[in-house]
PDB file of C-alpha atoms in Angstrom:
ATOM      1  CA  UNK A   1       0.000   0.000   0.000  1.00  0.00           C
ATOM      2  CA  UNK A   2       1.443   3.268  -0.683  1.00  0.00           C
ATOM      3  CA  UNK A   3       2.691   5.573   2.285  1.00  0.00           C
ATOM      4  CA  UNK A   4       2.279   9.252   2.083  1.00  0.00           C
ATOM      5  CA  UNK A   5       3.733  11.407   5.115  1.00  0.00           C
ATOM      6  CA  UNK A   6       1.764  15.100   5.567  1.00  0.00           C
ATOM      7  CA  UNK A   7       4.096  17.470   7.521  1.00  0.00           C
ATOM      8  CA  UNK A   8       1.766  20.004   7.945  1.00  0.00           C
ATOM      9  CA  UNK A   9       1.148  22.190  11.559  1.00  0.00           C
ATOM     10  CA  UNK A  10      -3.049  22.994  10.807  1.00  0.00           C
ATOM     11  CA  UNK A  11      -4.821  20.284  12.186  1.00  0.00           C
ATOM     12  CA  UNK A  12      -8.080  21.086  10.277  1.00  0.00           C
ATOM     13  CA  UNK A  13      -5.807  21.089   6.987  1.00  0.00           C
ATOM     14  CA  UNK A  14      -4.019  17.747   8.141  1.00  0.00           C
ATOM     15  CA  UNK A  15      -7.308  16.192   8.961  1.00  0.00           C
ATOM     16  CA  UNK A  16      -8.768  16.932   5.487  1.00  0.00           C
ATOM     17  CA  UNK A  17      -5.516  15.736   3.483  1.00  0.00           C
ATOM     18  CA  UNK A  18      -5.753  12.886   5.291  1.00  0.00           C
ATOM     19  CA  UNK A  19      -9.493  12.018   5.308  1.00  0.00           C
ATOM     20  CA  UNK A  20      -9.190  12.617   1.483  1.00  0.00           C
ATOM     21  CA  UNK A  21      -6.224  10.178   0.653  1.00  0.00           C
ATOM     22  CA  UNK A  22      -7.498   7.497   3.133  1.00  0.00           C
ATOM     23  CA  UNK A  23     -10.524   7.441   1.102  1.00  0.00           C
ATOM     24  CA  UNK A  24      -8.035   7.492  -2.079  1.00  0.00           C
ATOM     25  CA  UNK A  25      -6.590   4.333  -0.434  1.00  0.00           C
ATOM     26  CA  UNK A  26      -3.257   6.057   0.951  1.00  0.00           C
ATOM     27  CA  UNK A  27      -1.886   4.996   4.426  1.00  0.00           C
ATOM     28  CA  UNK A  28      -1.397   8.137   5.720  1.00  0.00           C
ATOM     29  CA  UNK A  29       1.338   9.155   8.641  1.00  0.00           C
ATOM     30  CA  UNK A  30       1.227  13.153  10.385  1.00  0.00           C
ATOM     31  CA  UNK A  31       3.867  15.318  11.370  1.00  0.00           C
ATOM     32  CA  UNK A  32       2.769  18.505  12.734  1.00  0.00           C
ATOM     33  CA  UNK A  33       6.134  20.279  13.202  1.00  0.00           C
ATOM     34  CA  UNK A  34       9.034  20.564  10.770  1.00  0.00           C
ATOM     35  CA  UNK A  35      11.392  18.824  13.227  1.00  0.00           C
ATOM     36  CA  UNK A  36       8.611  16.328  13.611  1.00  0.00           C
ATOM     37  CA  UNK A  37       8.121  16.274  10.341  1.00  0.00           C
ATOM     38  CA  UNK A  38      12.060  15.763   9.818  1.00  0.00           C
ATOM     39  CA  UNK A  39      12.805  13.144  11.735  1.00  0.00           C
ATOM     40  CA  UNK A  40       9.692  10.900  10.190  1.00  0.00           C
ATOM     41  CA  UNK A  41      11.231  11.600   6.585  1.00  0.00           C
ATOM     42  CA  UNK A  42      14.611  10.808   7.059  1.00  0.00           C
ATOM     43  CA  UNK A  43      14.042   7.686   8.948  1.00  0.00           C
ATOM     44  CA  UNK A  44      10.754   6.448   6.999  1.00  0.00           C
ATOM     45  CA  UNK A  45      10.474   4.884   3.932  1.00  0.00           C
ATOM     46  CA  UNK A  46       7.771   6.968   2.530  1.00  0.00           C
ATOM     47  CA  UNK A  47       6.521   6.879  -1.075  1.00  0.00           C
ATOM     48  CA  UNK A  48       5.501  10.734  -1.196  1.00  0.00           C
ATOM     49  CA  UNK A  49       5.577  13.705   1.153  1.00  0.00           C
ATOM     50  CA  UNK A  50       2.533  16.345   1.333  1.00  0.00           C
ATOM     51  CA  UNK A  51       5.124  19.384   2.432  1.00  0.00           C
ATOM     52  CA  UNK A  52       3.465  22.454   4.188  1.00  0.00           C
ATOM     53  CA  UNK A  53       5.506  25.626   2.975  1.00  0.00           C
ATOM     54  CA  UNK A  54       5.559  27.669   5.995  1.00  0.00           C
ATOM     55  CA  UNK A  55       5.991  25.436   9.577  1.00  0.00           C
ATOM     56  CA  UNK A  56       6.463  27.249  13.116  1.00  0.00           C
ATOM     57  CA  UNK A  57       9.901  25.887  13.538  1.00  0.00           C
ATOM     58  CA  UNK A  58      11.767  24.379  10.378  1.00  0.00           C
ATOM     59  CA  UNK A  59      10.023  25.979   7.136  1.00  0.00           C
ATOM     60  CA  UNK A  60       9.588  23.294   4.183  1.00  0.00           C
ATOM     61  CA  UNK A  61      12.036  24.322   1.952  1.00  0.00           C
ATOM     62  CA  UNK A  62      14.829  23.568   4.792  1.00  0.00           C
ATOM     63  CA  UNK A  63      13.418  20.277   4.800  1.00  0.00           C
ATOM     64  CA  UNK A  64      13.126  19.742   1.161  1.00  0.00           C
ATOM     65  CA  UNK A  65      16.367  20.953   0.476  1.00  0.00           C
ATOM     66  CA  UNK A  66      17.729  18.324   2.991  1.00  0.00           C
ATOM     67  CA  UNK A  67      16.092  15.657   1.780  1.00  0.00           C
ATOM     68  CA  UNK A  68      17.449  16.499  -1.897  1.00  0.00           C
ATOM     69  CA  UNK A  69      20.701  17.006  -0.500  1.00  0.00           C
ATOM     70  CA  UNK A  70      21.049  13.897   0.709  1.00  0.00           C
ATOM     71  CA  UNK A  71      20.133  11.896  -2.005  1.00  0.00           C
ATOM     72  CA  UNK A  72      16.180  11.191  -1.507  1.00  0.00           C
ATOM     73  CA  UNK A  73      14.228  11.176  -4.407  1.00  0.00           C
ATOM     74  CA  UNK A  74      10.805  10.620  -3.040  1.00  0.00           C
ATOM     75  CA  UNK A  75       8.254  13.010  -4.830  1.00  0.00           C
ATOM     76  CA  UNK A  76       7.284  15.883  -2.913  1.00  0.00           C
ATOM     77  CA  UNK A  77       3.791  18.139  -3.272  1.00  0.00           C
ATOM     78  CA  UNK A  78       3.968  21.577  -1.644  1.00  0.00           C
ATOM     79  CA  UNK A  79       1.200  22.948   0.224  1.00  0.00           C
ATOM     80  CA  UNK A  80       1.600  26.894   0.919  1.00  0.00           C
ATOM     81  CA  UNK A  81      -0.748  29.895   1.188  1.00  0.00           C
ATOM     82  CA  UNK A  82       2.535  31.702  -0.914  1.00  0.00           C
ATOM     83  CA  UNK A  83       0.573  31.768  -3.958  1.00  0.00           C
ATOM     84  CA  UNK A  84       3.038  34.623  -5.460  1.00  0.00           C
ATOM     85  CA  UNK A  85       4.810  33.244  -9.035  1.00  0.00           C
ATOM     86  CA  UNK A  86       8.477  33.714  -7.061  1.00  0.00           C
ATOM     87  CA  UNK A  87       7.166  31.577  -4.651  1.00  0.00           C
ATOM     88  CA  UNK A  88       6.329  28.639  -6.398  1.00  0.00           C
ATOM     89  CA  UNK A  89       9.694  29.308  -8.680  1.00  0.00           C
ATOM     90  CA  UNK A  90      11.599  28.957  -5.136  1.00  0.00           C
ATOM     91  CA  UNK A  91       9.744  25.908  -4.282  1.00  0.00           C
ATOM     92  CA  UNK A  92      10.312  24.143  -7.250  1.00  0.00           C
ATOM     93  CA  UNK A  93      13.777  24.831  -7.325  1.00  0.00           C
ATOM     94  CA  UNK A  94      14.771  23.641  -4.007  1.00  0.00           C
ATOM     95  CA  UNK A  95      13.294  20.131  -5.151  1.00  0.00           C
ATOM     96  CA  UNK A  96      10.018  20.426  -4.873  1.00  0.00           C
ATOM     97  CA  UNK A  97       8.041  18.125  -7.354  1.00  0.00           C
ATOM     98  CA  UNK A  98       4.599  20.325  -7.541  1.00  0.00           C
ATOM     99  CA  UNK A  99       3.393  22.841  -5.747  1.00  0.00           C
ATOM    100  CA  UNK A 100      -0.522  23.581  -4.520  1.00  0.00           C
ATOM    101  CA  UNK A 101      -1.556  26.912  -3.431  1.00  0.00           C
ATOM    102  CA  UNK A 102      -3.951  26.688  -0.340  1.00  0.00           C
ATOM    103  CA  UNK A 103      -7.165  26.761   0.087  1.00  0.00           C
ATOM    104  CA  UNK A 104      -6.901  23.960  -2.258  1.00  0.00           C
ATOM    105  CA  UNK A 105     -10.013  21.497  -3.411  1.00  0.00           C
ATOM    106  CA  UNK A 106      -8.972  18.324  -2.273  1.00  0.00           C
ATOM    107  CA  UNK A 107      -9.740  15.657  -4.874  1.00  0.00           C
ATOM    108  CA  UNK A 108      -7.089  18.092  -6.875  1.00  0.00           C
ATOM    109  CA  UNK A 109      -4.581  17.521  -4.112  1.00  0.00           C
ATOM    110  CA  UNK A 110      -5.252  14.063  -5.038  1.00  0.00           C
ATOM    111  CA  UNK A 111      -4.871  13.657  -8.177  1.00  0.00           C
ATOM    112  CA  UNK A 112      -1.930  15.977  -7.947  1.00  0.00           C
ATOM    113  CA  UNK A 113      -0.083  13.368  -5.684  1.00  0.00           C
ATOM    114  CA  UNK A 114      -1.242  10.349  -8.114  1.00  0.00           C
ATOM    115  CA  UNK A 115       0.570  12.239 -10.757  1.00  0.00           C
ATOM    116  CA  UNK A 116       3.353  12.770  -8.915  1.00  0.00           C
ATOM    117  CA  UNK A 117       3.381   9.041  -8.040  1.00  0.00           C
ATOM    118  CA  UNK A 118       3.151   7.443 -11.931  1.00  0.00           C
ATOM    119  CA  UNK A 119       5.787  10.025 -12.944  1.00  0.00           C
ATOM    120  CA  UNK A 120       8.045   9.029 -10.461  1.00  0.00           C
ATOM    121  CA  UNK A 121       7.451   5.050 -11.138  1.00  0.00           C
ATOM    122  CA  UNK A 122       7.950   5.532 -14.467  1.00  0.00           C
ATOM    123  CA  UNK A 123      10.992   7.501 -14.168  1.00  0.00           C
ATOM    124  CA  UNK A 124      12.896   6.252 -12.011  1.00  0.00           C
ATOM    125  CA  UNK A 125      15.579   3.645 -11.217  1.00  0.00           C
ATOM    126  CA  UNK A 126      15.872   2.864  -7.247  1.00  0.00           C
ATOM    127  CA  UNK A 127      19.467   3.364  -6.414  1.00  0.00           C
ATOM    128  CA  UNK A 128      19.822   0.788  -3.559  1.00  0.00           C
ATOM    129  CA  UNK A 129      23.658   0.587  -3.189  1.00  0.00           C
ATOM    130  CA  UNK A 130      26.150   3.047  -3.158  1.00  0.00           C
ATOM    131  CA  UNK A 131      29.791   2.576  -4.052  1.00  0.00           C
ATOM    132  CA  UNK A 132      33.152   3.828  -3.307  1.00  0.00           C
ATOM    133  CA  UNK A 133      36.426   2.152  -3.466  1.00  0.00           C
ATOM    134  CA  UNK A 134      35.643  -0.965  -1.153  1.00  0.00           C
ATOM    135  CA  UNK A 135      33.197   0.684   1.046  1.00  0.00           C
ATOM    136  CA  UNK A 136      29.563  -0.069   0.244  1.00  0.00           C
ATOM    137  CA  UNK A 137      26.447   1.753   1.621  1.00  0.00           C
ATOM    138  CA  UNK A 138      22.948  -0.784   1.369  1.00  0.00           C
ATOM    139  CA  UNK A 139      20.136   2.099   1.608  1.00  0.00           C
ATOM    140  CA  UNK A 140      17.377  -0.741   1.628  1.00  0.00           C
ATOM    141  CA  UNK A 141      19.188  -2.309   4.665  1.00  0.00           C
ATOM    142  CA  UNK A 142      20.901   0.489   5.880  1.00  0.00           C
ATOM    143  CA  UNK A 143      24.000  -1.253   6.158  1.00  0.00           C
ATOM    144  CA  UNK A 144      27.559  -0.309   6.009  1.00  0.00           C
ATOM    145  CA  UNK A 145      29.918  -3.052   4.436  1.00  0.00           C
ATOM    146  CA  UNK A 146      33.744  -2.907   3.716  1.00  0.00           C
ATOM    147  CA  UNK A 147      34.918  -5.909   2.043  1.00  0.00           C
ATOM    148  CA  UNK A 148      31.962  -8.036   3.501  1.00  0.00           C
ATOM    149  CA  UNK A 149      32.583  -6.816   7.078  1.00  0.00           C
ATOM    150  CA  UNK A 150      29.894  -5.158   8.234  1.00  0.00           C
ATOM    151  CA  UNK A 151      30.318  -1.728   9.850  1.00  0.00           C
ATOM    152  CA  UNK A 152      27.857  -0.717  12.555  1.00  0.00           C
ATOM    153  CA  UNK A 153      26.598   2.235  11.938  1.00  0.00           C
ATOM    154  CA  UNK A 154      24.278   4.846  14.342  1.00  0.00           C
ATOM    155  CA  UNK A 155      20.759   6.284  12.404  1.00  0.00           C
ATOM    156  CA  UNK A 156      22.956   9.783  12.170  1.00  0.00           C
ATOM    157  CA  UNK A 157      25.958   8.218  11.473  1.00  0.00           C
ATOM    158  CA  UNK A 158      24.393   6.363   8.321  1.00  0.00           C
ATOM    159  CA  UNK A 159      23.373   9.541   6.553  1.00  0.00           C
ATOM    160  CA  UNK A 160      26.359  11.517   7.266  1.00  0.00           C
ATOM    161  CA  UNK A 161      28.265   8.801   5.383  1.00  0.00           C
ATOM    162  CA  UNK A 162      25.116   8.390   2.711  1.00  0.00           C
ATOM    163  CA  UNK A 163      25.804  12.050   1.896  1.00  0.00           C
ATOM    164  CA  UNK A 164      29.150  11.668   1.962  1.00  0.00           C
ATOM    165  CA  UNK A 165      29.222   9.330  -0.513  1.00  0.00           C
ATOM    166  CA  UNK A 166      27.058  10.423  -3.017  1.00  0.00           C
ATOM    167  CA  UNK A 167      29.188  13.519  -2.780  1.00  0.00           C
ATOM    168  CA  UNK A 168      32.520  11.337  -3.221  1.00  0.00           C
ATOM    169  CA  UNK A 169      35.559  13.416  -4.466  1.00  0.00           C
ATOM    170  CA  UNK A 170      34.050  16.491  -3.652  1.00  0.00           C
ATOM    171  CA  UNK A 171      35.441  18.713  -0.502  1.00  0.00           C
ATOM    172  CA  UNK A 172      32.678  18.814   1.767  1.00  0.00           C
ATOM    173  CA  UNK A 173      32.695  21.756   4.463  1.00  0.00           C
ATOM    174  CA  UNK A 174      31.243  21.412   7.761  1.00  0.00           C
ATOM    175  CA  UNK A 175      28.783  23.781   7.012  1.00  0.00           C
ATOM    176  CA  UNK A 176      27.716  21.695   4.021  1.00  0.00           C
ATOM    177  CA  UNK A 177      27.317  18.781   5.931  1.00  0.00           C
ATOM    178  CA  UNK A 178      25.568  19.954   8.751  1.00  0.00           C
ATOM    179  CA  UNK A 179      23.211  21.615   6.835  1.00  0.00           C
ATOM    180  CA  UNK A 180      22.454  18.641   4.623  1.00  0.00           C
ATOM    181  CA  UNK A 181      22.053  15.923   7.325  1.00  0.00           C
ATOM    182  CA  UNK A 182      20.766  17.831  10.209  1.00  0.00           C
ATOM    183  CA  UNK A 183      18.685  20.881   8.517  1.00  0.00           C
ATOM    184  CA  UNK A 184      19.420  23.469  10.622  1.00  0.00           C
ATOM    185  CA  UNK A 185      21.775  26.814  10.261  1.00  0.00           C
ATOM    186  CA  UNK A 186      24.965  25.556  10.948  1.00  0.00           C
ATOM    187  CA  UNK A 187      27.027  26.938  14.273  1.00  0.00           C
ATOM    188  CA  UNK A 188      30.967  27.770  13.740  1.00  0.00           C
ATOM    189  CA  UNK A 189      31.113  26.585  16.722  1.00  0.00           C
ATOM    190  CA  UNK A 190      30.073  23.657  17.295  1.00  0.00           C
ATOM    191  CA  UNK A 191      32.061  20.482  17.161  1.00  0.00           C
ATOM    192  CA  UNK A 192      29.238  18.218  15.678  1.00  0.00           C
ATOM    193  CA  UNK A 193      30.259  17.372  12.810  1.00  0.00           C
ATOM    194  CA  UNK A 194      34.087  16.292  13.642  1.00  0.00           C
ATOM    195  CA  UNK A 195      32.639  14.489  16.360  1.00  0.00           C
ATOM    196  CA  UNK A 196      30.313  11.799  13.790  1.00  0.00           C
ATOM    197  CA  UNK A 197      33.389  12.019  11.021  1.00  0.00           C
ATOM    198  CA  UNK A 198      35.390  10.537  14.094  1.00  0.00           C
ATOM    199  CA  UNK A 199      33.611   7.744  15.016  1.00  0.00           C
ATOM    200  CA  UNK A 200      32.634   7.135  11.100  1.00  0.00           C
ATOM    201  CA  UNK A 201      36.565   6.943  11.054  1.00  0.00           C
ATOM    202  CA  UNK A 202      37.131   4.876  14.689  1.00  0.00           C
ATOM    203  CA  UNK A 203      34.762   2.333  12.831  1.00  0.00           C
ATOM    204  CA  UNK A 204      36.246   1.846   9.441  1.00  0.00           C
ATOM    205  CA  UNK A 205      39.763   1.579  11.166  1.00  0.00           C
ATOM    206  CA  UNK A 206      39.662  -2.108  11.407  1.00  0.00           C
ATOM    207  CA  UNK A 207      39.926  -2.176   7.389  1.00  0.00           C
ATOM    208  CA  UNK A 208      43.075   0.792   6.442  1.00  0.00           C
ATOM    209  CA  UNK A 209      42.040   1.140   3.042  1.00  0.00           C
ATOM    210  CA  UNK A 210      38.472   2.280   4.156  1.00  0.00           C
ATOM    211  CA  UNK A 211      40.208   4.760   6.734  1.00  0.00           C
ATOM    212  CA  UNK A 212      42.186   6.254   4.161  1.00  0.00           C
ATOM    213  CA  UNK A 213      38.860   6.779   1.659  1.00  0.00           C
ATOM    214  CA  UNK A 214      38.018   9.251   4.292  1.00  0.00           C
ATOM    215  CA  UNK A 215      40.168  12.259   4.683  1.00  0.00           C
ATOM    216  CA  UNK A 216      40.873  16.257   6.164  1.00  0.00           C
ATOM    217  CA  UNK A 217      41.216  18.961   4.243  1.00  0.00           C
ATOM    218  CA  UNK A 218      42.850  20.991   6.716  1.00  0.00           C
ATOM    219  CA  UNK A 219      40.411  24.289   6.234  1.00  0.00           C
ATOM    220  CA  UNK A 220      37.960  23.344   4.252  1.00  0.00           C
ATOM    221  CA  UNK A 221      36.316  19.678   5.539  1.00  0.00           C
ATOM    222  CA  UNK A 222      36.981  16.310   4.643  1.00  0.00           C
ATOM    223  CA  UNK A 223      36.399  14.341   1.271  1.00  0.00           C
ATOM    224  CA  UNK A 224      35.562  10.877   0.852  1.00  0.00           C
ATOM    225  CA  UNK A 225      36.963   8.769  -1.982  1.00  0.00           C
TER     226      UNK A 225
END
């Protein structure tokens, strides 16, 4: 059955989206924060999101821009009372599949999201393994695997090294990363990120040719590959 995730703080509007795709024959999940909202998308396995524009904490484009930033593909339908044509141009370009100014009817919002769903079956190829050198990221299983040795990885940990990796060769700054996994305006200051690149690294020590993928930049971040 197919899985749609609202993120969306109204509760009338949530109930309605939801009454209307439960009797479209969705299974329906509700976040009503963006960090809510946040935390269901990057550890679900969701075949669409319904994306409210503006949230009280993290706005929608924060969270569509992480999800595209870390690799996920699943379509995305933007709600928002921004009906203005810059709007919509912003929304789209962060990632956003279609966008649906409110008060919207909602067997459109519907069909909208069907739409969104053949295009996206017919399109697409499900990446399910990622590659580099001897390390090998399982995004089905979630499973880290050097050589056949498995590599235990934390939920956080996982995606740092998922967007790592689809971002191999490439000199990735702190602020990059943060920004991409976490979501949130990254802090000089803070010592997050070196802290998950270190255990990433205390973990793939056992196997030296995985350490060494996984290098400092000294100034700018670390690249992988």
């Amino acid at each position: 059955m197919t899985t749609v995730l609202t993120i969306e703080d109204d509760e009338i509007t949530a109930k309605e989206i939801i009454r209307e795709l439960t009797h479209c024959g969705f299974t329906v999940d509700w976040a009503s924060t963006g960090r809510e909202g946040m935390s269901k998308v990057m550890i679900g396995n969701y075949d669409a999101v319904m994306l409210d524009r503006m949230l009280p904490d993290i706005d929608g484009l924060t969270i569509l821009r992480t999800m595209r930033g870390v690799g996920m593909e699943t379509p995305v339908l933007m709600l928002s009372a921004l009906s203005d044509a810059d709007e919509r141009v912003r929304g789209l370009r962060a990632g956003g599949d279609d966008y649906l100014t409110k008060p919207f009817a909602s067997h459109e919002m519907s069909a909208r999201l069907e739409i969104l769903l053949r295009r996206h079956q017919r399109s697409s190829v499900r990446e399910t393994r990622l590659h580099v050198g001897s390390l090998e990221l399982d995004l089905v299983s979630r499973q880290a695997t050097c050589k056949g040795v498995d590599i235990p990885l934390l939920p956080t940990e996982f995606r740092v090294l998922e967007f790592m990796m689809r971002n191999a060769g490439q000199v990735l700054t702190r602020t990059m990363i943060f920004e991409a996994v976490w979501g949130y305006r990254f802090d000089p200051g803070s010592n997050l990120i070196d802290v998950h690149v270190g255990r990433l690294r205390k973990k793939m020590d056992a196997n030296e040719i995985t350490a060494r993928l996984l290098r400092t930049v000294r100034g700018s971040g670390y690249i992988l590959g």
